[in-house]
């Protein structure tokens, strides 16, 4: 019902109010669903869910800072908020208030259960939509198009999807025993990807010693490739470790070998951080690179702390996984709260870093990506306004003010150098049939 109200009236709302309402709905309803069994009474569960909604309403209001009316959710902010919510829900569910510490087995159960509930509920919602459209097409086939038109209304989409997701979550959670069986089945399958992953890592590092890092860095995507691989290794390692109460799922010699093979992960993490550092040194910080650095730092911590298990004696197989997961999760909460709030908003830090590079002469005014500032109403456009009023003795200062004024007037338009790149690419294109030419409107549109 709350999503229905939002879908009906979001165009009339200020951006900050639209974001606040959306974040509050998702956080309160999501935490209420996923905290099933985490509180001793329904009243405490409801109060905790309302507190979660209120906290995320503040984050949502900040997400809409600087916008006009309505909302278009910034993808990085929304993704970070979803991850933050998922982690906080798991930490609260796994906290033993009586003993004032985290119970890792409860953390494990809550996190993996919720990781299954969400896609299953989304899948059930999708099945309902398939059924509704099939019924609408049946009605349309006999000359009754009204149901199909109704399904296209934003209020119908919000009401049906919200209700279906809530009911689907309830249906899934009511089958807790089946969820545990499904989790064990999936994790037992994922367990056997860990030896293969670590074998690939060892082979790749051996070949890297022969080829050097130049081919890796020449891809310009080295950090992305390495971080994805480390993330998969972390997932498969947790699938094998599970809650830590069970013996390792491998024969003893293989388990010991895998512990030693995990030592391949810290060098890969170091290479990923090196590649990302080179990119930042070349092009400066942006909000995307700040998020990449956060991901790299957290995965590096996982890699290093898990590797400590291979050097430790006694205490069980890969015993460092449990305390490492708790520590990294708590650090993740702190970082995410800071970077999507006024404390250290990633968008603000990225804009400040880029403007600083421009004013210090690290990048010339014609090479600067002015459209990056124009796309950010919260921090980019105020920075443009300040640059438009920029005064200085040199010709570069006048050029900065001129290009900032032009960008403010024209909006999200590329700078001179960026605008020339697609035109050069079009000059090399082949136009068919042979001898034909693109008209100028088409050329401008493609550019």
Short mmCIF file of C-alpha atoms in Angstrom, two decimals:
data_model
loop_
_atom_site.label_atom_id
_atom_site.label_comp_id
_atom_site.label_asym_id
_atom_site.label_seq_id
_atom_site.Cartn_x
_atom_site.Cartn_y
_atom_site.Cartn_z
CA UNK A 1 0.00 0.00 0.00
CA UNK A 2 2.88 2.36 0.79
CA UNK A 3 4.48 1.64 -2.59
CA UNK A 4 1.09 2.27 -4.22
CA UNK A 5 0.88 5.71 -2.59
CA UNK A 6 4.43 6.46 -3.71
CA UNK A 7 3.80 5.32 -7.30
CA UNK A 8 0.68 7.48 -7.43
CA UNK A 9 2.23 10.69 -6.14
CA UNK A 10 6.00 10.57 -6.59
CA UNK A 11 6.06 13.20 -9.36
CA UNK A 12 4.68 15.79 -6.95
CA UNK A 13 7.18 15.02 -4.20
CA UNK A 14 10.55 16.73 -3.72
CA UNK A 15 13.36 14.34 -4.60
CA UNK A 16 14.50 14.01 -0.98
CA UNK A 17 10.98 13.06 0.16
CA UNK A 18 10.55 10.49 -2.62
CA UNK A 19 13.85 8.83 -1.76
CA UNK A 20 13.13 8.92 1.97
CA UNK A 21 9.71 7.28 1.47
CA UNK A 22 11.10 4.58 -0.84
CA UNK A 23 14.06 3.70 1.39
CA UNK A 24 11.86 3.64 4.50
CA UNK A 25 9.33 1.29 2.88
CA UNK A 26 11.94 -1.17 1.62
CA UNK A 27 13.96 -1.12 4.87
CA UNK A 28 11.01 -1.46 7.27
CA UNK A 29 9.15 -4.12 5.29
CA UNK A 30 12.32 -6.01 4.35
CA UNK A 31 13.66 -6.13 7.89
CA UNK A 32 10.26 -7.19 9.26
CA UNK A 33 10.21 -10.11 6.80
CA UNK A 34 13.84 -11.18 7.22
CA UNK A 35 13.90 -10.87 11.01
CA UNK A 36 11.43 -13.71 11.44
CA UNK A 37 12.54 -15.70 14.46
CA UNK A 38 15.18 -13.15 15.49
CA UNK A 39 13.15 -11.51 18.31
CA UNK A 40 11.32 -13.02 21.26
CA UNK A 41 8.12 -11.00 20.62
CA UNK A 42 6.39 -9.55 17.57
CA UNK A 43 6.31 -6.12 19.27
CA UNK A 44 10.11 -5.96 19.53
CA UNK A 45 10.41 -7.13 15.95
CA UNK A 46 8.01 -4.41 14.80
CA UNK A 47 9.80 -1.71 16.79
CA UNK A 48 13.15 -2.79 15.35
CA UNK A 49 11.71 -2.77 11.81
CA UNK A 50 10.30 0.74 12.31
CA UNK A 51 13.67 1.93 13.65
CA UNK A 52 15.34 0.42 10.59
CA UNK A 53 12.86 2.23 8.34
CA UNK A 54 13.48 5.54 10.11
CA UNK A 55 17.28 5.20 9.79
CA UNK A 56 17.06 4.38 6.11
CA UNK A 57 14.60 7.22 5.55
CA UNK A 58 17.41 9.55 6.59
CA UNK A 59 19.80 7.88 4.14
CA UNK A 60 17.15 8.11 1.43
CA UNK A 61 16.57 11.80 2.05
CA UNK A 62 20.30 12.33 1.66
CA UNK A 63 20.28 10.30 -1.59
CA UNK A 64 17.76 12.78 -3.03
CA UNK A 65 19.75 15.80 -1.86
CA UNK A 66 20.01 18.37 -4.63
CA UNK A 67 17.33 16.83 -6.87
CA UNK A 68 14.16 18.55 -8.03
CA UNK A 69 10.93 16.55 -7.95
CA UNK A 70 10.40 12.81 -8.24
CA UNK A 71 13.34 10.46 -7.97
CA UNK A 72 15.73 8.47 -10.08
CA UNK A 73 17.69 6.34 -7.64
CA UNK A 74 21.51 6.72 -7.97
CA UNK A 75 22.56 3.13 -8.67
CA UNK A 76 25.69 3.07 -6.48
CA UNK A 77 23.83 4.62 -3.53
CA UNK A 78 20.91 2.18 -3.87
CA UNK A 79 23.19 -0.85 -4.19
CA UNK A 80 25.22 0.23 -1.15
CA UNK A 81 22.01 0.75 0.84
CA UNK A 82 20.74 -2.72 -0.08
CA UNK A 83 24.03 -4.34 0.96
CA UNK A 84 24.05 -2.31 4.18
CA UNK A 85 20.51 -3.39 5.02
CA UNK A 86 21.22 -7.06 4.31
CA UNK A 87 24.35 -7.03 6.50
CA UNK A 88 22.70 -5.15 9.39
CA UNK A 89 19.70 -7.52 9.35
CA UNK A 90 22.05 -10.50 9.56
CA UNK A 91 24.17 -8.98 12.34
CA UNK A 92 21.12 -8.13 14.45
CA UNK A 93 19.67 -11.62 13.94
CA UNK A 94 22.97 -13.21 14.96
CA UNK A 95 23.64 -11.10 18.06
CA UNK A 96 23.22 -12.89 21.38
CA UNK A 97 21.97 -10.10 23.67
CA UNK A 98 22.21 -12.24 26.81
CA UNK A 99 25.90 -13.01 26.31
CA UNK A 100 26.57 -9.71 24.49
CA UNK A 101 28.42 -11.24 21.59
CA UNK A 102 27.76 -12.55 18.10
CA UNK A 103 26.78 -16.19 17.71
CA UNK A 104 28.44 -17.24 14.46
CA UNK A 105 26.13 -20.20 13.91
CA UNK A 106 23.10 -17.89 14.20
CA UNK A 107 24.78 -15.39 11.86
CA UNK A 108 25.41 -18.14 9.33
CA UNK A 109 21.82 -19.43 9.52
CA UNK A 110 20.29 -15.95 9.19
CA UNK A 111 22.50 -14.77 6.33
CA UNK A 112 22.14 -17.86 4.15
CA UNK A 113 18.42 -18.19 4.88
CA UNK A 114 17.83 -14.57 3.85
CA UNK A 115 20.04 -15.02 0.80
CA UNK A 116 17.64 -17.79 -0.30
CA UNK A 117 14.39 -16.10 0.76
CA UNK A 118 14.95 -12.97 -1.34
CA UNK A 119 15.47 -14.62 -4.77
CA UNK A 120 12.78 -17.23 -4.11
CA UNK A 121 10.23 -14.53 -3.17
CA UNK A 122 11.27 -12.51 -6.23
CA UNK A 123 10.85 -15.62 -8.38
CA UNK A 124 7.36 -16.26 -7.02
CA UNK A 125 6.47 -12.62 -7.75
CA UNK A 126 7.69 -13.11 -11.31
CA UNK A 127 5.59 -16.25 -11.71
CA UNK A 128 2.52 -14.30 -10.57
CA UNK A 129 3.21 -11.61 -13.17
CA UNK A 130 3.54 -14.26 -15.89
CA UNK A 131 0.17 -15.67 -14.83
CA UNK A 132 -1.50 -12.24 -14.75
CA UNK A 133 -0.23 -11.36 -18.23
CA UNK A 134 -1.32 -14.73 -19.58
CA UNK A 135 -4.81 -14.06 -18.17
CA UNK A 136 -4.78 -10.52 -19.61
CA UNK A 137 -3.89 -11.85 -23.06
CA UNK A 138 -6.73 -14.36 -22.80
CA UNK A 139 -9.14 -11.52 -22.06
CA UNK A 140 -7.68 -9.43 -24.86
CA UNK A 141 -8.23 -12.31 -27.29
CA UNK A 142 -11.99 -11.99 -26.80
CA UNK A 143 -12.03 -8.21 -27.10
CA UNK A 144 -11.63 -7.21 -23.44
CA UNK A 145 -8.35 -5.20 -23.24
CA UNK A 146 -9.03 -3.55 -19.85
CA UNK A 147 -7.05 -6.05 -17.68
CA UNK A 148 -3.91 -5.58 -19.78
CA UNK A 149 -4.19 -1.79 -19.56
CA UNK A 150 -4.69 -2.04 -15.80
CA UNK A 151 -1.49 -4.07 -15.41
CA UNK A 152 0.48 -1.28 -17.09
CA UNK A 153 -0.53 1.32 -14.49
CA UNK A 154 2.28 2.27 -12.09
CA UNK A 155 -0.05 1.95 -9.10
CA UNK A 156 -1.01 -1.60 -10.17
CA UNK A 157 2.64 -2.56 -10.62
CA UNK A 158 3.50 -1.27 -7.15
CA UNK A 159 0.52 -2.88 -5.42
CA UNK A 160 0.83 -6.27 -7.12
CA UNK A 161 4.62 -6.54 -6.85
CA UNK A 162 4.75 -5.40 -3.20
CA UNK A 163 1.94 -7.74 -2.17
CA UNK A 164 3.34 -10.66 -4.15
CA UNK A 165 6.83 -10.23 -2.68
CA UNK A 166 5.50 -10.04 0.88
CA UNK A 167 3.23 -13.07 0.45
CA UNK A 168 5.95 -14.98 -1.40
CA UNK A 169 8.38 -14.32 1.46
CA UNK A 170 5.82 -15.63 3.92
CA UNK A 171 5.26 -18.80 1.87
CA UNK A 172 9.02 -19.44 1.70
CA UNK A 173 9.65 -18.73 5.40
CA UNK A 174 6.78 -21.01 6.40
CA UNK A 175 8.81 -23.87 4.94
CA UNK A 176 11.89 -23.42 7.12
CA UNK A 177 12.85 -27.10 7.03
CA UNK A 178 12.83 -27.08 3.24
CA UNK A 179 15.01 -23.95 3.25
CA UNK A 180 17.61 -25.66 5.46
CA UNK A 181 17.60 -28.69 3.16
CA UNK A 182 17.98 -26.46 0.09
CA UNK A 183 20.82 -24.54 1.73
CA UNK A 184 22.71 -27.72 2.60
CA UNK A 185 22.21 -29.04 -0.91
CA UNK A 186 23.47 -25.84 -2.57
CA UNK A 187 26.45 -25.43 -0.25
CA UNK A 188 27.47 -29.06 -0.66
CA UNK A 189 27.62 -28.46 -4.42
CA UNK A 190 29.51 -25.17 -4.09
CA UNK A 191 32.03 -26.81 -1.75
CA UNK A 192 33.73 -28.58 -4.64
CA UNK A 193 34.38 -25.37 -6.54
CA UNK A 194 36.90 -24.24 -3.90
CA UNK A 195 39.67 -26.71 -4.87
CA UNK A 196 39.23 -25.80 -8.54
CA UNK A 197 39.31 -22.06 -7.76
CA UNK A 198 42.50 -22.30 -5.71
CA UNK A 199 44.10 -24.52 -8.37
CA UNK A 200 43.37 -21.86 -11.00
CA UNK A 201 44.83 -19.19 -8.70
CA UNK A 202 48.04 -21.13 -8.13
CA UNK A 203 48.44 -21.83 -11.85
CA UNK A 204 47.76 -18.21 -12.77
CA UNK A 205 50.33 -16.89 -10.29
CA UNK A 206 52.92 -19.34 -11.60
CA UNK A 207 52.33 -18.13 -15.17
CA UNK A 208 52.32 -14.49 -14.02
CA UNK A 209 55.86 -14.99 -12.71
CA UNK A 210 56.88 -15.83 -16.29
CA UNK A 211 54.85 -13.19 -18.18
CA UNK A 212 55.16 -10.26 -15.76
CA UNK A 213 52.36 -7.85 -14.91
CA UNK A 214 52.45 -5.84 -18.16
CA UNK A 215 49.89 -8.03 -20.03
CA UNK A 216 47.62 -7.96 -16.98
CA UNK A 217 47.67 -4.18 -16.63
CA UNK A 218 47.34 -3.74 -20.40
CA UNK A 219 43.79 -5.12 -20.18
CA UNK A 220 42.81 -1.94 -18.23
CA UNK A 221 40.43 -4.21 -16.27
CA UNK A 222 42.93 -6.00 -14.05
CA UNK A 223 41.31 -4.93 -10.77
CA UNK A 224 37.86 -6.00 -11.98
CA UNK A 225 39.06 -9.46 -13.07
CA UNK A 226 41.03 -10.10 -9.89
CA UNK A 227 38.39 -8.84 -7.46
CA UNK A 228 35.67 -10.96 -9.08
CA UNK A 229 37.90 -14.02 -8.78
CA UNK A 230 38.69 -13.31 -5.11
CA UNK A 231 34.97 -12.79 -4.40
CA UNK A 232 34.18 -16.21 -5.87
CA UNK A 233 36.93 -17.77 -3.75
CA UNK A 234 35.48 -16.14 -0.63
CA UNK A 235 31.98 -17.44 -1.43
CA UNK A 236 33.23 -20.97 -2.10
CA UNK A 237 35.39 -20.88 1.05
CA UNK A 238 32.38 -19.95 3.16
CA UNK A 239 30.31 -22.66 1.48
CA UNK A 240 32.91 -25.20 2.58
CA UNK A 241 33.38 -23.76 6.09
CA UNK A 242 29.63 -23.19 6.72
CA UNK A 243 29.05 -22.52 10.45
CA UNK A 244 32.39 -24.01 11.49
CA UNK A 245 30.75 -26.67 13.64
CA UNK A 246 31.03 -29.40 11.01
CA UNK A 247 34.29 -31.14 10.06
CA UNK A 248 35.82 -30.04 6.75
CA UNK A 249 34.03 -31.58 3.74
CA UNK A 250 37.32 -32.81 2.28
CA UNK A 251 39.74 -35.61 3.15
CA UNK A 252 42.34 -34.44 5.67
CA UNK A 253 45.27 -34.15 3.18
CA UNK A 254 43.16 -32.14 0.74
CA UNK A 255 41.83 -29.90 3.53
CA UNK A 256 45.39 -29.09 4.63
CA UNK A 257 46.45 -28.48 1.02
CA UNK A 258 43.52 -26.09 0.48
CA UNK A 259 44.48 -24.15 3.60
CA UNK A 260 47.96 -23.66 2.15
CA UNK A 261 46.57 -22.89 -1.32
CA UNK A 262 44.59 -20.00 0.18
CA UNK A 263 47.94 -18.19 0.47
CA UNK A 264 47.51 -17.43 -3.25
CA UNK A 265 44.68 -15.01 -2.46
CA UNK A 266 46.64 -12.18 -0.69
CA UNK A 267 49.03 -11.74 -3.68
CA UNK A 268 46.05 -11.55 -6.03
CA UNK A 269 44.42 -8.98 -3.76
CA UNK A 270 47.65 -6.97 -3.67
CA UNK A 271 47.79 -6.98 -7.48
CA UNK A 272 44.16 -5.81 -7.65
CA UNK A 273 44.92 -2.93 -5.26
CA UNK A 274 48.03 -2.06 -7.29
CA UNK A 275 46.06 -1.96 -10.54
CA UNK A 276 43.34 0.16 -8.96
CA UNK A 277 45.96 2.48 -7.47
CA UNK A 278 47.53 3.03 -10.90
CA UNK A 279 44.12 3.91 -12.33
CA UNK A 280 43.45 6.38 -9.54
CA UNK A 281 46.89 7.96 -9.95
CA UNK A 282 46.21 8.38 -13.67
CA UNK A 283 42.63 9.67 -13.58
CA UNK A 284 41.98 10.69 -9.97
CA UNK A 285 39.23 9.70 -7.56
CA UNK A 286 35.59 9.47 -8.61
CA UNK A 287 32.68 8.02 -6.67
CA UNK A 288 32.95 4.80 -8.72
CA UNK A 289 36.64 4.45 -7.86
CA UNK A 290 35.91 5.13 -4.19
CA UNK A 291 33.43 2.23 -4.22
CA UNK A 292 35.97 0.07 -6.07
CA UNK A 293 38.55 0.88 -3.38
CA UNK A 294 36.08 -0.12 -0.65
CA UNK A 295 35.39 -3.45 -2.38
CA UNK A 296 39.12 -4.02 -2.90
CA UNK A 297 39.89 -3.24 0.74
CA UNK A 298 37.19 -5.52 2.14
CA UNK A 299 38.13 -8.43 -0.14
CA UNK A 300 41.80 -7.94 0.71
CA UNK A 301 40.91 -8.20 4.40
CA UNK A 302 39.02 -11.43 3.70
CA UNK A 303 41.97 -12.82 1.74
CA UNK A 304 44.58 -11.91 4.38
CA UNK A 305 42.54 -12.96 7.43
CA UNK A 306 41.50 -16.27 5.86
CA UNK A 307 45.13 -16.92 4.94
CA UNK A 308 45.96 -16.67 8.65
CA UNK A 309 44.14 -19.99 9.09
CA UNK A 310 46.69 -21.77 6.93
CA UNK A 311 49.49 -20.64 9.25
CA UNK A 312 47.66 -21.38 12.52
CA UNK A 313 47.90 -24.71 14.29
CA UNK A 314 44.89 -26.34 15.93
CA UNK A 315 41.43 -24.92 16.43
CA UNK A 316 39.79 -26.48 13.41
CA UNK A 317 39.99 -26.13 9.65
CA UNK A 318 40.14 -22.53 8.35
CA UNK A 319 39.17 -21.30 11.83
CA UNK A 320 39.90 -17.63 10.99
CA UNK A 321 36.86 -17.46 8.69
CA UNK A 322 34.33 -16.90 11.49
CA UNK A 323 36.01 -13.96 13.31
CA UNK A 324 37.15 -12.50 9.97
CA UNK A 325 33.58 -12.47 8.63
CA UNK A 326 32.27 -10.72 11.73
CA UNK A 327 35.06 -8.12 11.73
CA UNK A 328 34.73 -7.37 8.02
CA UNK A 329 30.93 -7.15 8.29
CA UNK A 330 31.17 -4.58 11.09
CA UNK A 331 33.75 -2.57 9.13
CA UNK A 332 31.52 -2.80 6.06
CA UNK A 333 28.60 -1.29 8.00
CA UNK A 334 30.76 1.64 9.17
CA UNK A 335 32.10 2.34 5.66
CA UNK A 336 28.73 2.07 3.93
CA UNK A 337 27.00 4.32 6.45
CA UNK A 338 29.73 6.93 6.01
CA UNK A 339 29.80 6.81 2.20
CA UNK A 340 26.03 7.09 1.66
CA UNK A 341 25.46 9.70 4.36
CA UNK A 342 26.60 13.32 4.82
CA UNK A 343 29.60 12.06 6.82
CA UNK A 344 31.71 11.17 3.77
CA UNK A 345 29.39 10.97 0.77
CA UNK A 346 31.24 9.20 -2.05
CA UNK A 347 29.69 11.54 -4.63
CA UNK A 348 30.98 14.61 -2.77
CA UNK A 349 34.46 13.17 -2.31
CA UNK A 350 34.65 12.24 -6.00
CA UNK A 351 33.59 15.70 -7.17
CA UNK A 352 36.02 17.42 -4.81
CA UNK A 353 38.90 15.24 -6.03
CA UNK A 354 38.15 15.92 -9.71
CA UNK A 355 37.78 19.67 -9.20
CA UNK A 356 41.05 19.72 -7.26
CA UNK A 357 42.85 18.01 -10.17
CA UNK A 358 41.44 20.62 -12.55
CA UNK A 359 42.43 23.60 -10.41
CA UNK A 360 45.91 22.21 -9.77
CA UNK A 361 46.52 21.77 -13.49
CA UNK A 362 46.79 17.97 -13.36
CA UNK A 363 44.17 17.87 -16.14
CA UNK A 364 43.62 20.64 -18.69
CA UNK A 365 40.21 22.35 -18.97
CA UNK A 366 39.65 20.86 -22.47
CA UNK A 367 40.47 17.33 -21.26
CA UNK A 368 38.30 17.58 -18.13
CA UNK A 369 35.08 15.54 -18.07
CA UNK A 370 32.57 18.34 -17.55
CA UNK A 371 29.59 16.07 -18.12
CA UNK A 372 30.57 14.10 -14.98
CA UNK A 373 29.77 17.19 -12.91
CA UNK A 374 26.64 18.04 -14.89
CA UNK A 375 25.12 14.61 -14.18
CA UNK A 376 25.30 15.08 -10.39
CA UNK A 377 22.67 17.56 -9.13
CA UNK A 378 23.74 17.20 -5.49
CA UNK A 379 27.42 18.09 -5.71
CA UNK A 380 28.45 18.31 -9.36
CA UNK A 381 26.27 21.23 -10.43
CA UNK A 382 27.11 23.36 -7.34
CA UNK A 383 30.79 22.68 -8.16
CA UNK A 384 30.12 23.82 -11.74
CA UNK A 385 28.55 27.02 -10.44
CA UNK A 386 31.63 27.68 -8.31
CA UNK A 387 33.93 27.00 -11.28
CA UNK A 388 31.85 29.30 -13.50
CA UNK A 389 32.65 32.11 -11.07
CA UNK A 390 36.31 31.07 -10.85
CA UNK A 391 38.77 33.86 -11.39
CA UNK A 392 42.52 33.71 -11.80
CA UNK A 393 45.44 35.36 -13.59
CA UNK A 394 46.18 32.63 -16.14
CA UNK A 395 44.48 31.71 -19.44
CA UNK A 396 43.55 28.31 -17.98
CA UNK A 397 41.46 30.04 -15.29
CA UNK A 398 39.45 31.91 -17.91
CA UNK A 399 39.00 28.70 -19.89
CA UNK A 400 37.75 26.87 -16.78
CA UNK A 401 35.15 29.55 -16.09
CA UNK A 402 34.06 29.60 -19.75
CA UNK A 403 33.62 25.82 -20.04
CA UNK A 404 31.85 25.64 -16.65
CA UNK A 405 29.40 28.34 -17.76
CA UNK A 406 28.77 26.51 -21.03
CA UNK A 407 28.18 23.21 -19.24
CA UNK A 408 25.74 24.85 -16.83
CA UNK A 409 23.82 26.27 -19.78
CA UNK A 410 23.85 23.14 -21.95
CA UNK A 411 23.58 20.45 -19.26
CA UNK A 412 25.03 16.96 -19.66
CA UNK A 413 27.21 17.61 -22.72
CA UNK A 414 30.72 16.18 -23.23
CA UNK A 415 33.76 18.43 -23.10
CA UNK A 416 35.66 19.36 -26.29
CA UNK A 417 38.02 16.38 -26.23
CA UNK A 418 35.32 13.87 -25.30
CA UNK A 419 32.99 15.23 -27.99
CA UNK A 420 35.65 14.77 -30.67
CA UNK A 421 36.25 11.08 -29.90
CA UNK A 422 32.98 9.64 -31.31
CA UNK A 423 33.27 11.92 -34.33
CA UNK A 424 36.70 10.48 -35.09
CA UNK A 425 35.29 6.98 -34.65
CA UNK A 426 32.43 7.76 -37.06
CA UNK A 427 34.93 9.02 -39.63
CA UNK A 428 36.40 5.48 -39.73
CA UNK A 429 33.01 3.77 -40.02
CA UNK A 430 31.79 2.10 -43.20
CA UNK A 431 28.44 3.37 -44.49
CA UNK A 432 26.31 0.95 -46.54
CA UNK A 433 25.47 0.87 -49.35
CA UNK A 434 28.89 1.86 -50.66
CA UNK A 435 29.06 5.51 -51.63
CA UNK A 436 26.26 6.59 -49.30
CA UNK A 437 26.88 9.17 -46.56
CA UNK A 438 25.38 9.82 -43.15
CA UNK A 439 23.29 12.96 -42.94
CA UNK A 440 24.41 15.43 -40.30
CA UNK A 441 21.44 14.82 -37.98
CA UNK A 442 22.19 11.10 -37.86
CA UNK A 443 25.91 11.78 -37.34
CA UNK A 444 25.15 14.14 -34.45
CA UNK A 445 22.70 11.68 -32.88
CA UNK A 446 25.21 8.82 -33.04
CA UNK A 447 27.95 11.02 -31.62
#
